[in-house]
């Protein structure tokens, strides 16, 4: 008596899922397509099939467990019966091709498209709307996607008789594979459409209106559903992905939702304090400069940055001031600065010397 459990390498309390998994692994190993002209593998495959068709059926399995045989139980579960055919089609159809009936080409989703869009910093900060021209393949309007000239239809493929697949004997059963003559379509175009040259599709420019949300940055991706390439054999169209590229700004530098800018101060403005005008995305803002402001100091303008993506809040604008030293002086300016130097003396030098003195004195201790 054959031990079907041993043949499949499973325990006697194996679940249906365990039996299917074991069968799949063994069938792939011993399948005739992988072992051409190998009688031993062919016999092993038959044995695996026999064990599987018994154990996968609950009634047959119960009878086998009790009497050691499955003969006389049920019908239609021989080597090419319904049970084996169904499961084989389910788990091996895509690998070996079906051997139960004809299969037409499968529908498939169309390809996704990518469109790179250049926008300004202002557009990225506040959002914008754009009308785009997207080049993509579409069904030919002349032949409605058939590829044949108007009034003419395709001819049935003589090789597969319109099935899209051909059957042939492999080992001890037949296999169906895609017809190489018509690439699975089952038809031939004898009078191609002049507009699309028989392709059934043409490349057109599709006008699309899109809204760009506030806060996008370089690399941000906007998905527009169903605006990609058309589907295959009735499948859904793909999607359009718009990739943002935000142009550099001559004044602002962006870091996330914050903006940075450099603003010059004259020496009197930095020394005496003043109120200056600073450009922002919203216009001009006033900024108070305290007395004795050093070069490089940062000032924060709250909420004057870029709007955060998906939020109504905004980042900040960080203003860095720097003291601008004049390259040319009028005689009067030079005279006044020399007078200032005489009055000020070497105050800066004394301060620096004191710091050095404290530094080295501390080192000696």
Short mmCIF file of C-alpha atoms in Angstrom, two decimals, residues 8 15-25 27-28 31 45 48-57 76-100 103 173:
data_model
loop_
_atom_site.label_atom_id
_atom_site.label_comp_id
_atom_site.label_asym_id
_atom_site.label_seq_id
_atom_site.Cartn_x
_atom_site.Cartn_y
_atom_site.Cartn_z
CA UNK A 8 4.07 14.27 -0.09
CA UNK A 15 -3.91 20.69 7.07
CA UNK A 16 -5.23 21.34 3.58
CA UNK A 17 -2.82 24.28 3.28
CA UNK A 18 0.13 22.05 4.25
CA UNK A 19 -0.88 19.50 1.61
CA UNK A 20 -1.18 22.16 -1.10
CA UNK A 21 2.20 23.65 -0.16
CA UNK A 22 3.94 20.26 -0.22
CA UNK A 23 2.33 19.36 -3.53
CA UNK A 24 3.37 22.64 -5.11
CA UNK A 25 7.02 22.22 -4.10
CA UNK A 27 5.31 19.29 -8.53
CA UNK A 28 7.68 22.10 -9.44
CA UNK A 31 7.30 18.52 -13.45
CA UNK A 45 5.09 13.26 -10.79
CA UNK A 48 2.66 12.93 -6.37
CA UNK A 49 -0.52 13.72 -8.30
CA UNK A 50 -2.15 10.48 -7.11
CA UNK A 51 -1.30 11.26 -3.48
CA UNK A 52 -2.50 14.82 -3.76
CA UNK A 53 -5.84 14.06 -5.42
CA UNK A 54 -6.59 11.63 -2.60
CA UNK A 55 -5.54 13.71 0.40
CA UNK A 56 -6.98 17.02 -0.81
CA UNK A 57 -10.49 15.53 -0.94
CA UNK A 76 -13.72 12.71 -11.69
CA UNK A 77 -10.53 12.93 -9.63
CA UNK A 78 -8.20 10.90 -11.77
CA UNK A 79 -4.85 12.23 -12.98
CA UNK A 80 -6.62 14.74 -15.22
CA UNK A 81 -9.87 15.07 -13.24
CA UNK A 82 -11.56 18.23 -12.02
CA UNK A 83 -9.92 18.45 -8.61
CA UNK A 84 -6.36 18.29 -9.79
CA UNK A 85 -7.10 20.46 -12.80
CA UNK A 86 -8.62 23.20 -10.64
CA UNK A 87 -5.78 23.38 -8.13
CA UNK A 88 -3.12 22.99 -10.81
CA UNK A 89 -4.63 25.86 -12.74
CA UNK A 90 -4.83 27.92 -9.54
CA UNK A 91 -1.22 27.55 -8.42
CA UNK A 92 0.66 26.76 -11.64
CA UNK A 93 -1.30 28.50 -14.39
CA UNK A 94 1.01 31.51 -14.60
CA UNK A 95 4.15 29.35 -14.58
CA UNK A 96 3.37 26.54 -17.00
CA UNK A 97 0.30 27.88 -18.81
CA UNK A 98 -3.16 26.43 -18.49
CA UNK A 99 -4.18 23.10 -19.95
CA UNK A 100 -7.92 23.50 -19.35
CA UNK A 103 -7.23 31.80 -22.34
CA UNK A 173 -0.55 15.64 -20.48
#
